[in-house]
PDB file of C-alpha atoms and ligand atoms in Angstrom:
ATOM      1  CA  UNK A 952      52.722 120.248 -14.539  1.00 52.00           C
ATOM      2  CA  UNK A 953      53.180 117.783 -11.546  1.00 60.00           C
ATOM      3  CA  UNK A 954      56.479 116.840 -10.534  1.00 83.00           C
ATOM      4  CA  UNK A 955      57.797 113.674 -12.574  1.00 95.00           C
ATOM      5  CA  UNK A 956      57.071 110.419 -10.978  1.00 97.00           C
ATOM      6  CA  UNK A 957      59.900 108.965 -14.100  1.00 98.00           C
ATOM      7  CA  UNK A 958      62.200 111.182 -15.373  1.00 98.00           C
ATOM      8  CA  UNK A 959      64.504 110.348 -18.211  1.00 98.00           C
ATOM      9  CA  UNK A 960      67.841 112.618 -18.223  1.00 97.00           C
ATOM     10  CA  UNK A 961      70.238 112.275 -21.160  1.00 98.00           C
ATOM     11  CA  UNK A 962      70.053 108.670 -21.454  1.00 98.00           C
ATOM     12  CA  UNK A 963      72.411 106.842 -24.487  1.00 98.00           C
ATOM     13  CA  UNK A 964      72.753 102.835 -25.155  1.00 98.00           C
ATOM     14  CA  UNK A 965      75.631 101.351 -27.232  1.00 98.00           C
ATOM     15  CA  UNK A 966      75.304  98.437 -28.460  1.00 97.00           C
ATOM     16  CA  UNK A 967      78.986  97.657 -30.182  1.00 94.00           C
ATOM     17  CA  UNK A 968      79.072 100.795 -33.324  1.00 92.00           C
ATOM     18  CA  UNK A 969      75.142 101.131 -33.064  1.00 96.00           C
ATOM     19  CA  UNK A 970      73.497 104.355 -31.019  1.00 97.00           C
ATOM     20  CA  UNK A 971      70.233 102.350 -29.984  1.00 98.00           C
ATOM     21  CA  UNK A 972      69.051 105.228 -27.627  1.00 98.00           C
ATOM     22  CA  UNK A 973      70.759 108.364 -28.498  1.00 98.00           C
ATOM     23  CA  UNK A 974      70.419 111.433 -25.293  1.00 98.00           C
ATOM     24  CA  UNK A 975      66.975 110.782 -25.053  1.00 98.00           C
ATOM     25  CA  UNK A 976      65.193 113.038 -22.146  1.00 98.00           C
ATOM     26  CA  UNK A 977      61.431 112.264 -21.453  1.00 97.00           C
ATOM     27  CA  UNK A 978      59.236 113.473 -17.978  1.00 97.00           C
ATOM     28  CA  UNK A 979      56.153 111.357 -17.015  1.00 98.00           C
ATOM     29  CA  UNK A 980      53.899 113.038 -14.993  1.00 97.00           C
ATOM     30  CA  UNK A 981      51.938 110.610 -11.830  1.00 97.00           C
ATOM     31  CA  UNK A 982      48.792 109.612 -13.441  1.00 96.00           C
ATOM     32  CA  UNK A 983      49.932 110.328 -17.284  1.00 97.00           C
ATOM     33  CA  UNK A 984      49.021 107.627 -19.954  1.00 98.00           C
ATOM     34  CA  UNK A 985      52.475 108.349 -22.042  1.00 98.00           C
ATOM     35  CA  UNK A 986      52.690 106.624 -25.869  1.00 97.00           C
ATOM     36  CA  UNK A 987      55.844 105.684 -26.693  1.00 97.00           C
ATOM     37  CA  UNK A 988      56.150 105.286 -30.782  1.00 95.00           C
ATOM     38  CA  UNK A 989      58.438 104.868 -33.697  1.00 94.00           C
ATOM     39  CA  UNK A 990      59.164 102.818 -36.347  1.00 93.00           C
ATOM     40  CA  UNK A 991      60.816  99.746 -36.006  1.00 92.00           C
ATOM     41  CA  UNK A 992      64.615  99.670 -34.439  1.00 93.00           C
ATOM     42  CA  UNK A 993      64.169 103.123 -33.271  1.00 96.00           C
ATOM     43  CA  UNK A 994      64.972 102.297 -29.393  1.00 97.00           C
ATOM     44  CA  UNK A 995      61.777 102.145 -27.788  1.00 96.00           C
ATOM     45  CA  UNK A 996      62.449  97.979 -26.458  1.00 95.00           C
ATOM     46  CA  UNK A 997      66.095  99.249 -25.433  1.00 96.00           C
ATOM     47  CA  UNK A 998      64.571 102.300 -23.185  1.00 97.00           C
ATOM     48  CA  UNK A 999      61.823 100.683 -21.859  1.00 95.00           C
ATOM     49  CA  UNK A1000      64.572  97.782 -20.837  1.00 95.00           C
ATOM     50  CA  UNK A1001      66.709 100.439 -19.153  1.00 96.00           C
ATOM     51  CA  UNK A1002      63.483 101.821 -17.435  1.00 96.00           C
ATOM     52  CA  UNK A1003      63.179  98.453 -15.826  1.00 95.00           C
ATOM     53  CA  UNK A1004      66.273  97.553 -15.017  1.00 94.00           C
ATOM     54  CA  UNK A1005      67.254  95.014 -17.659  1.00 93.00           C
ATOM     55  CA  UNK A1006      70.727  96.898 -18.536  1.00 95.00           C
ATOM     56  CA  UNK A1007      71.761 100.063 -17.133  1.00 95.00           C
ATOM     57  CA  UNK A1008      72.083 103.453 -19.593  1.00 97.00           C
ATOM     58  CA  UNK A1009      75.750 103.968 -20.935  1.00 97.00           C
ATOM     59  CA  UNK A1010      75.200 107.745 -20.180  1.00 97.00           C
ATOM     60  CA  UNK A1011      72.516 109.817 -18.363  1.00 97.00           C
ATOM     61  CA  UNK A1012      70.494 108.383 -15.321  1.00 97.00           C
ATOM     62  CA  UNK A1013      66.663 107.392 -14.810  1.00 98.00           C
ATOM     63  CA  UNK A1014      65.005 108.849 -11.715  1.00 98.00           C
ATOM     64  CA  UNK A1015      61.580 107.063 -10.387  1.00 98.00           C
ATOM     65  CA  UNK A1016      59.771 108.353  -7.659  1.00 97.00           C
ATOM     66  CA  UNK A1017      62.782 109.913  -6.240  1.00 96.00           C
ATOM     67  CA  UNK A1018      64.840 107.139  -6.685  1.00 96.00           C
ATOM     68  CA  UNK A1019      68.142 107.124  -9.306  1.00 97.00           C
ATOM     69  CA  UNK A1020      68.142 103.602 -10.929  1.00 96.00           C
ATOM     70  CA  UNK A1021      71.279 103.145 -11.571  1.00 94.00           C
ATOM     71  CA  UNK A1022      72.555 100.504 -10.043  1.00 92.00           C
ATOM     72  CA  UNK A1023      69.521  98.867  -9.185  1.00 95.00           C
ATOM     73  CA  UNK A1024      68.482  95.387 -10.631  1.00 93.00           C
ATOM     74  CA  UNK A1025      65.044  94.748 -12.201  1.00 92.00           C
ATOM     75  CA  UNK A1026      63.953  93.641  -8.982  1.00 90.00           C
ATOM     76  CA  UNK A1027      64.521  96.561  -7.030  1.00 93.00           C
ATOM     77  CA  UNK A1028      63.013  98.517  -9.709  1.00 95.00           C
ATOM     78  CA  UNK A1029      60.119  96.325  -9.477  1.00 92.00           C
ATOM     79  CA  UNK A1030      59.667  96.452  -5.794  1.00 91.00           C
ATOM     80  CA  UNK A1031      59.988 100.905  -5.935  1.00 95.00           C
ATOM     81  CA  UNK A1032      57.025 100.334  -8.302  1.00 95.00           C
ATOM     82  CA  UNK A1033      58.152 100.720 -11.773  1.00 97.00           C
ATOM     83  CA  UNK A1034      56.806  97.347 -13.319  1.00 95.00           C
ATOM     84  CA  UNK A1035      56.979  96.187 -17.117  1.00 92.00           C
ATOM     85  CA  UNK A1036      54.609  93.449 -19.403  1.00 89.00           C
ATOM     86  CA  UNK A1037      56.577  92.020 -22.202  1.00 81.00           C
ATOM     87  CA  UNK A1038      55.376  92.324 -25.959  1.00 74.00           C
ATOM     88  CA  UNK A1039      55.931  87.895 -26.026  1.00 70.00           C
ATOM     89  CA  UNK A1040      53.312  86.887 -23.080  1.00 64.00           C
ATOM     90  CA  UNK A1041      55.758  85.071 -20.404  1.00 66.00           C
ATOM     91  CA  UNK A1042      53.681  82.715 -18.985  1.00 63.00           C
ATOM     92  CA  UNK A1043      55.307  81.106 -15.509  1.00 66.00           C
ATOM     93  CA  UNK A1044      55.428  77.243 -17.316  1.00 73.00           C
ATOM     94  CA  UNK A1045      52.035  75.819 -16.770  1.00 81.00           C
ATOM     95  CA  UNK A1046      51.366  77.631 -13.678  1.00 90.00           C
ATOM     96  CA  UNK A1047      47.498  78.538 -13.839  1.00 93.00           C
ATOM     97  CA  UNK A1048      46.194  81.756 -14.071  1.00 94.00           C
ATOM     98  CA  UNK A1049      45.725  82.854 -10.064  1.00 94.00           C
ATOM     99  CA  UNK A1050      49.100  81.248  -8.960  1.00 93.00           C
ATOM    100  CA  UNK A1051      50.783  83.397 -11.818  1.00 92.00           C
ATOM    101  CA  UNK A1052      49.026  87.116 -10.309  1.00 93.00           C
ATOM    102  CA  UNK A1053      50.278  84.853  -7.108  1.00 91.00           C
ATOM    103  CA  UNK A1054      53.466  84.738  -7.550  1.00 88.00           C
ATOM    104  CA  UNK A1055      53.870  88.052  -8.558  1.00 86.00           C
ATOM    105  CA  UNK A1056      51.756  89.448  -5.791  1.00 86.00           C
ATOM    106  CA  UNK A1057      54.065  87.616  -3.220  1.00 85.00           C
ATOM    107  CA  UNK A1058      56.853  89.826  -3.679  1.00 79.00           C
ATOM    108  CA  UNK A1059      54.272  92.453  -1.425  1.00 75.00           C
ATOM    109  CA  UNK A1060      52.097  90.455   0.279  1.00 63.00           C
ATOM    110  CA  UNK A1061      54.073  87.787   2.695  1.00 70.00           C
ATOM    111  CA  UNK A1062      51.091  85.478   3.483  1.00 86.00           C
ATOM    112  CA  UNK A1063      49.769  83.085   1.479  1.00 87.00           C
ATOM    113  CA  UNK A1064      46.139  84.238   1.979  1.00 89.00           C
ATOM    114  CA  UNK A1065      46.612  87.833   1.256  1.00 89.00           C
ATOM    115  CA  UNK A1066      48.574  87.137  -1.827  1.00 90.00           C
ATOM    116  CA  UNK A1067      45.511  84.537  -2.869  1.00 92.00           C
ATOM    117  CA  UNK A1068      43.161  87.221  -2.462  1.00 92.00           C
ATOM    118  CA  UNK A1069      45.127  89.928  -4.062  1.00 92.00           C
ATOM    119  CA  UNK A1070      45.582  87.958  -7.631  1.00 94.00           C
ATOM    120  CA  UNK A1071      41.679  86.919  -7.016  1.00 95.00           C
ATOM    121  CA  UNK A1072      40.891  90.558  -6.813  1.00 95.00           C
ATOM    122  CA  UNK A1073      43.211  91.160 -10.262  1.00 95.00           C
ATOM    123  CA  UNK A1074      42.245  88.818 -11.967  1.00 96.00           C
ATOM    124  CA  UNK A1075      38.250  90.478 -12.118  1.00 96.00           C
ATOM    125  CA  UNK A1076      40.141  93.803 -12.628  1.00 94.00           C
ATOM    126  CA  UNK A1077      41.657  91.966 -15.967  1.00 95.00           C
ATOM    127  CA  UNK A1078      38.416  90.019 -16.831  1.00 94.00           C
ATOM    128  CA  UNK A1079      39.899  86.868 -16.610  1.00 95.00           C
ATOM    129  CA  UNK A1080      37.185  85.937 -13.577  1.00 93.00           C
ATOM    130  CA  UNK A1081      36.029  82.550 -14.468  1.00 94.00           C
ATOM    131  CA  UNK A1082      39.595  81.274 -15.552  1.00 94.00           C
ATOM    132  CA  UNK A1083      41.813  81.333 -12.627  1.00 95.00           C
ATOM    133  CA  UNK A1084      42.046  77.654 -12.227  1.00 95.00           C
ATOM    134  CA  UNK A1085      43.718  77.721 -16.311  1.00 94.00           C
ATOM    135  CA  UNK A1086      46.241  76.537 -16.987  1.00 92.00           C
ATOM    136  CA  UNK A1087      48.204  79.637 -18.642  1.00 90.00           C
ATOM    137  CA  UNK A1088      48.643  77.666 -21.934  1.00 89.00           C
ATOM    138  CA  UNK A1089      45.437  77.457 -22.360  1.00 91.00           C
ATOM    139  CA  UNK A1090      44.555  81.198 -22.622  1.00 92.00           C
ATOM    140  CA  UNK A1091      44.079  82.669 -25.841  1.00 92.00           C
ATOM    141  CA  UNK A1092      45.956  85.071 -27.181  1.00 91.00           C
ATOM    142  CA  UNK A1093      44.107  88.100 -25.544  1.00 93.00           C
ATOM    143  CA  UNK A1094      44.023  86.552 -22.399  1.00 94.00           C
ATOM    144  CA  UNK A1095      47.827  85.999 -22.299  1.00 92.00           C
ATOM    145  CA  UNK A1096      47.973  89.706 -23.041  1.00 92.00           C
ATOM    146  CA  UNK A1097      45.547  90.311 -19.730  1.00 94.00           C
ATOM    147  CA  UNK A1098      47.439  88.376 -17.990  1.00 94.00           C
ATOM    148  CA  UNK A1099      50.742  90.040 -19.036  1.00 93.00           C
ATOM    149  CA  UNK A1100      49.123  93.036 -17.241  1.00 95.00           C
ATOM    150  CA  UNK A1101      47.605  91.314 -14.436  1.00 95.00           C
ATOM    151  CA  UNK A1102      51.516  90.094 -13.458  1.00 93.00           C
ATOM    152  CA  UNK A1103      52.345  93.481 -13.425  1.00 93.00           C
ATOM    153  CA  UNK A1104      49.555  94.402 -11.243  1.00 94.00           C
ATOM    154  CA  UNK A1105      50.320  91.844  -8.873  1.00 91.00           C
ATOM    155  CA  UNK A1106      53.752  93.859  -8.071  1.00 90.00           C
ATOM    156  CA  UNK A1107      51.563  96.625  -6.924  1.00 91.00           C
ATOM    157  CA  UNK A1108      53.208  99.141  -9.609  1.00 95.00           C
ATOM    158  CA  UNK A1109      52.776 103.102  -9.124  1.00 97.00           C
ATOM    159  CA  UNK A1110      53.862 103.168 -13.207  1.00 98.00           C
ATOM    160  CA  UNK A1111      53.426 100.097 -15.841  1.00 97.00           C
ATOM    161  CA  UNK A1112      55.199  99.819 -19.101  1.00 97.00           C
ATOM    162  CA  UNK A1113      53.010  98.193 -21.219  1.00 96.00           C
ATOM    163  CA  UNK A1114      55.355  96.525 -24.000  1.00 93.00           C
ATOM    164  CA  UNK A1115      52.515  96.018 -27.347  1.00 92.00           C
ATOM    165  CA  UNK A1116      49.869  95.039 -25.415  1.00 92.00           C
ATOM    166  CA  UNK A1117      47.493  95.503 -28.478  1.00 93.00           C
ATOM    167  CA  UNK A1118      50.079  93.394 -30.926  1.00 91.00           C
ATOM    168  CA  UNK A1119      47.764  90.286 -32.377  1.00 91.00           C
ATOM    169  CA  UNK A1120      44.336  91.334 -30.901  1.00 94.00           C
ATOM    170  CA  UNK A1121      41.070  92.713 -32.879  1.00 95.00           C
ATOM    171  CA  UNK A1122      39.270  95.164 -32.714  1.00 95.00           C
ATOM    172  CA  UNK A1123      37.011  94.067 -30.188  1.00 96.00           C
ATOM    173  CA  UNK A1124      40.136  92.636 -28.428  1.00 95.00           C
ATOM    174  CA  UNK A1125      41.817  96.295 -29.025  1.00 96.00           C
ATOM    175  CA  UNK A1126      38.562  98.211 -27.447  1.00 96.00           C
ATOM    176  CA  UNK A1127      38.612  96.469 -24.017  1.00 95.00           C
ATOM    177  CA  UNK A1128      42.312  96.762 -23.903  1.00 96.00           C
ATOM    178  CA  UNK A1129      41.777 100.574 -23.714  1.00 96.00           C
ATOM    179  CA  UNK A1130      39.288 100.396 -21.377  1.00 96.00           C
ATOM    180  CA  UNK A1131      41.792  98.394 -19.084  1.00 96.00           C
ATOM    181  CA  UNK A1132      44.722 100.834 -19.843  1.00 96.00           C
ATOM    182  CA  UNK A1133      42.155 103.582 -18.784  1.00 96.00           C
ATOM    183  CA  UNK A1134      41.020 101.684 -16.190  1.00 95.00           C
ATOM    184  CA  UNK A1135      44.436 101.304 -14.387  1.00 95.00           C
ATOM    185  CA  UNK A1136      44.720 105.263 -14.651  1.00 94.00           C
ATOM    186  CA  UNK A1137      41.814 105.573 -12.561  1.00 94.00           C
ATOM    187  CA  UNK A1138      42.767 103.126  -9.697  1.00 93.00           C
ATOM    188  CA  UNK A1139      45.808 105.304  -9.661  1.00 95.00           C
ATOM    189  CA  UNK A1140      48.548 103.713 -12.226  1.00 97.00           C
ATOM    190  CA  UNK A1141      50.816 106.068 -14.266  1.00 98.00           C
ATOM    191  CA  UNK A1142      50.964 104.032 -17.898  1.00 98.00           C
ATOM    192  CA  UNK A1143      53.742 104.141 -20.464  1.00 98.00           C
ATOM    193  CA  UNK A1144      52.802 101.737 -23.451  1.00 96.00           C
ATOM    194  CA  UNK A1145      54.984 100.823 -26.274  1.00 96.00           C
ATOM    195  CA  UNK A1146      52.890 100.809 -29.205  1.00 92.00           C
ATOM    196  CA  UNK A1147      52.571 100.088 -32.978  1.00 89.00           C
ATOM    197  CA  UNK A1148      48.625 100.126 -33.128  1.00 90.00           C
ATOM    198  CA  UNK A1149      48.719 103.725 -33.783  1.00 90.00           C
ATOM    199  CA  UNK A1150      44.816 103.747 -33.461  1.00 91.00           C
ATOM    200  CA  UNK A1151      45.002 102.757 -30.270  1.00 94.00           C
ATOM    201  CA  UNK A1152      47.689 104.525 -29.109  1.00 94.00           C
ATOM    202  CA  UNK A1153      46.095 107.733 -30.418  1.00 93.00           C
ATOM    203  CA  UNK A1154      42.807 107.000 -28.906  1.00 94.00           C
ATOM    204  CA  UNK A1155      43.972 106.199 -25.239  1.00 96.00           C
ATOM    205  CA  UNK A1156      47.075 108.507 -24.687  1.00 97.00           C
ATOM    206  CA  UNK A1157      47.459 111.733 -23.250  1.00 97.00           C
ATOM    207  CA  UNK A1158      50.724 112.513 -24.885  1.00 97.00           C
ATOM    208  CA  UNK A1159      53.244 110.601 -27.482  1.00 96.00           C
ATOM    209  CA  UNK A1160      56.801 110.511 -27.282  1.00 97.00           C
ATOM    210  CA  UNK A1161      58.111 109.862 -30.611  1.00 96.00           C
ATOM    211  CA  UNK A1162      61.383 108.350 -31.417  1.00 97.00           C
ATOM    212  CA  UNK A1163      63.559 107.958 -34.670  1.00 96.00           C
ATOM    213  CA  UNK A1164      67.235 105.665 -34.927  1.00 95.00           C
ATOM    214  CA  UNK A1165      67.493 106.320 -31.259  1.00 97.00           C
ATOM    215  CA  UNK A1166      66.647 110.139 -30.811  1.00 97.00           C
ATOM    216  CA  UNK A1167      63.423 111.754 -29.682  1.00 97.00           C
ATOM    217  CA  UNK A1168      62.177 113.866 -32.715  1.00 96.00           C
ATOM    218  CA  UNK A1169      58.414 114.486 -31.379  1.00 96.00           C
ATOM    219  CA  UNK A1170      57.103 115.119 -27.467  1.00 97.00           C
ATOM    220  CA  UNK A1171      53.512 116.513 -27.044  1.00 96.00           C
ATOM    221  CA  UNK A1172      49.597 116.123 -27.487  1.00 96.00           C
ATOM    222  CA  UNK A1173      48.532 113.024 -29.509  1.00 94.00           C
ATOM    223  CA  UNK A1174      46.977 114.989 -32.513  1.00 91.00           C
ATOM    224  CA  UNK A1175      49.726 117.905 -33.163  1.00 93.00           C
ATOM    225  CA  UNK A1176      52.561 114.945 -32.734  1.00 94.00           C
ATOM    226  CA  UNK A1177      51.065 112.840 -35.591  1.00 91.00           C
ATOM    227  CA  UNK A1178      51.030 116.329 -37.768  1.00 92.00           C
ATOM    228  CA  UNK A1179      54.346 116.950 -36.725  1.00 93.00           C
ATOM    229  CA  UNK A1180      56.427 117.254 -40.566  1.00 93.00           C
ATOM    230  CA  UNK A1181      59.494 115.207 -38.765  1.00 92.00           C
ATOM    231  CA  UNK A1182      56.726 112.301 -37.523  1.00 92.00           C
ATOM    232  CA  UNK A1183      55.659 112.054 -40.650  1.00 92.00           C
ATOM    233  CA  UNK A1184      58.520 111.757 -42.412  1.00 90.00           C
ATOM    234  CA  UNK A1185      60.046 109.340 -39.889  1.00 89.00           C
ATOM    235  CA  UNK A1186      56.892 106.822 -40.330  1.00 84.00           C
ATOM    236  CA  UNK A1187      57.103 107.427 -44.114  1.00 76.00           C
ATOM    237  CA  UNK A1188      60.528 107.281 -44.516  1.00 71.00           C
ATOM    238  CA  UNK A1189      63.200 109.258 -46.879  1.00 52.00           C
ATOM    239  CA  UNK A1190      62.241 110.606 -50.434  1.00 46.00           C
ATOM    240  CA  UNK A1191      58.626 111.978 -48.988  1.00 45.00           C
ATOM    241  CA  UNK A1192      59.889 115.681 -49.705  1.00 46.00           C
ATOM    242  CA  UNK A1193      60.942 115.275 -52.624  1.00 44.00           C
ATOM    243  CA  UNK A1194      57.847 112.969 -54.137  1.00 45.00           C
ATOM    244  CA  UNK A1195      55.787 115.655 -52.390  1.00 41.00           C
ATOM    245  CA  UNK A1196      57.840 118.445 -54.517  1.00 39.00           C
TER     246      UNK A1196
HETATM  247  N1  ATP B 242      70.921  93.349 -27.591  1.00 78.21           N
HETATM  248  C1  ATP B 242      71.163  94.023 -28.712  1.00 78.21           C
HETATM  249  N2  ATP B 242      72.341  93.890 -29.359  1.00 78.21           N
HETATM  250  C2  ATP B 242      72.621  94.569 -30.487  1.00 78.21           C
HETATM  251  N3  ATP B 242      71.760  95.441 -31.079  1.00 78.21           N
HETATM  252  C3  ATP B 242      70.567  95.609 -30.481  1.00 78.21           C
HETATM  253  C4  ATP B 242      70.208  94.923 -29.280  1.00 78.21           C
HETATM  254  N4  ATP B 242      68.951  95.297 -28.930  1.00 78.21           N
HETATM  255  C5  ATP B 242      68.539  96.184 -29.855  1.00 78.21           C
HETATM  256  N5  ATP B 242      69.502  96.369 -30.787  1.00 78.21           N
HETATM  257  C6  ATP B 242      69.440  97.304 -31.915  1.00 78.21           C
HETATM  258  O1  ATP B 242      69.137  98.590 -31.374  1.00 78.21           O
HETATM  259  C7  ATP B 242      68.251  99.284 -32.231  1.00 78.21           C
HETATM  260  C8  ATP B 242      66.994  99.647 -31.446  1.00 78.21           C
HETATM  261  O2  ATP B 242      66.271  98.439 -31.193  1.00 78.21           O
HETATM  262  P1  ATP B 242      64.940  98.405 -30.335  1.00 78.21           P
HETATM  263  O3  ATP B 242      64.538  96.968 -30.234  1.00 78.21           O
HETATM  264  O4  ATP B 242      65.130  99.157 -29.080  1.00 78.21           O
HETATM  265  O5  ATP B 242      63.940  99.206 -31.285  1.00 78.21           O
HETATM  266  P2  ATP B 242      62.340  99.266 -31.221  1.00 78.21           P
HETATM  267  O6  ATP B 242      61.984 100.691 -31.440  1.00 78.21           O
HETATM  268  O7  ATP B 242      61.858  98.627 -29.977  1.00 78.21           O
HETATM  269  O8  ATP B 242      61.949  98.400 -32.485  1.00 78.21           O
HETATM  270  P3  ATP B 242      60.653  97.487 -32.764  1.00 78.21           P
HETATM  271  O9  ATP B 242      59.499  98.441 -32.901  1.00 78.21           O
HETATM  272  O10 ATP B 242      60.997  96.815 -34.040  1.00 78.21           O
HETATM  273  O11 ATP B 242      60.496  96.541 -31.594  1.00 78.21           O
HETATM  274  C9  ATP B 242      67.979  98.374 -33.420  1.00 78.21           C
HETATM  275  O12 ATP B 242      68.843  98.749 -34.471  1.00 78.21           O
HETATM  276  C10 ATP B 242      68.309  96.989 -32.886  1.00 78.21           C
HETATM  277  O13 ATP B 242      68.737  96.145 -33.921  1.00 78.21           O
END
């Protein structure tokens, strides 16, 4: 295996009596498309906001590209290259599509021009050509999820966490959100993607990370995790032994 490009070591999260991340260790490989799953509360939102910056572990330490991130605000993190979408599309006010990727891509690019042609060149990476001059409003639901990725792209990112990206789409909306995730592997972009459309998250990822009331129960290939005994139990909750039996 490669050497990590993220590397999780130990990492807990209090939150008053609540464990919401409980010693979790995880490696991401560069160019890895990594599912993170769960069921709901198990701590995937809280370590993907330690990832990025938003509050630092309690215990263990995050290393990116070489980097230890503790210490380091969300924008440093951002500016390393470790970049994160959020699952509620955060539009910048009614700021149109192309000053949006803009403003994003400024934090790399220090002229106006080079910025401009940047979030151009993203936004027909997205497929939102033809709506740059939108007002962000205006997108539809879909779109605000492209454009929740093309943000992050603007940042330049060696490694995207992709919060739901799939939440509220259909199929068809689903199917060329894979192609983009796959996409962003082959222009060189490690991907970790929170996910609940376990479809998708099967059909696009190279390996699942699985985690259960804060502690990783499940790390390996797609297919053997979702046949993994403690997986399934965790998804169908207590009492499946026994109604099994
Ligand atoms: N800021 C907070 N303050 C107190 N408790 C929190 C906070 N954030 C998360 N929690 C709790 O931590 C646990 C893990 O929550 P988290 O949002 O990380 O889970 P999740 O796996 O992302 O869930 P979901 O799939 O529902 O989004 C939950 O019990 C949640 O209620």
């Amino acid at each position: 295996m490669s050497p990590s490009l993220l590397s999780v070591a130990g990492v807990t999260k209090r939150f008053g009596g609540l464990v919401a991340v409980d010693d979790v260790s995880l490696e991401v490989a560069p160019g890895e498309i990594v599912g993170l799953i769960g069921p709901n509360g198990a701590g995937k939102t809280t370590l993907f906001n330690m990832m990025a910056g938003a509050f630092p572990p309690d215990r263990g330490d995050i290393v990116f590209d070489g980097h230890s991130l503790r210490g380091r605000s969300a924008a440093t993190i951002c500016r390393l290259g470790l970049v994160r979408t959020f699952q509620i599309p955060q539009p910048f006010g009614s700021m149109t599509v192309l000053e949006t990727i803009q403003t994003a891509a400024l934090l790399h690019d220090r002229s106006i021009a080079a910025s401009r042609a940047a979030a151009l060149a993203i936004a027909r990476r997205v497929g939102l050509e033809g709506r740059e001059a939108s007002p962000t409003p205006s997108l539809t639901n879909a779109q605000k999820k492209r454009l929740e990725v093309a943000r992050a792209l603007g940042a330049n990112p060696k490694l995207i966490l992709l919060d739901e990206v799939m939440a509220g789409l259909n199929a068809a909306e689903v199917a060329r959100m894979l192609i983009l995730v796959q996409q962003l592997r082959r222009d060189g972009v490690t991907v970790v993607l929170v996910e609940h459309n376990m479809e998708a998250v099967l059909r696009v990822s190279d390996r699942l990370v699985v985690l259960e009331t804060g502690r990783k129960i499940a790390d390996g290939p797609p297919r053997s995790v979702v046949e993994d005994p403690a997986v399934i139990r965790a998804y169908l909750g207590e009492g499946t032994e026994e109604d099994a039996a």
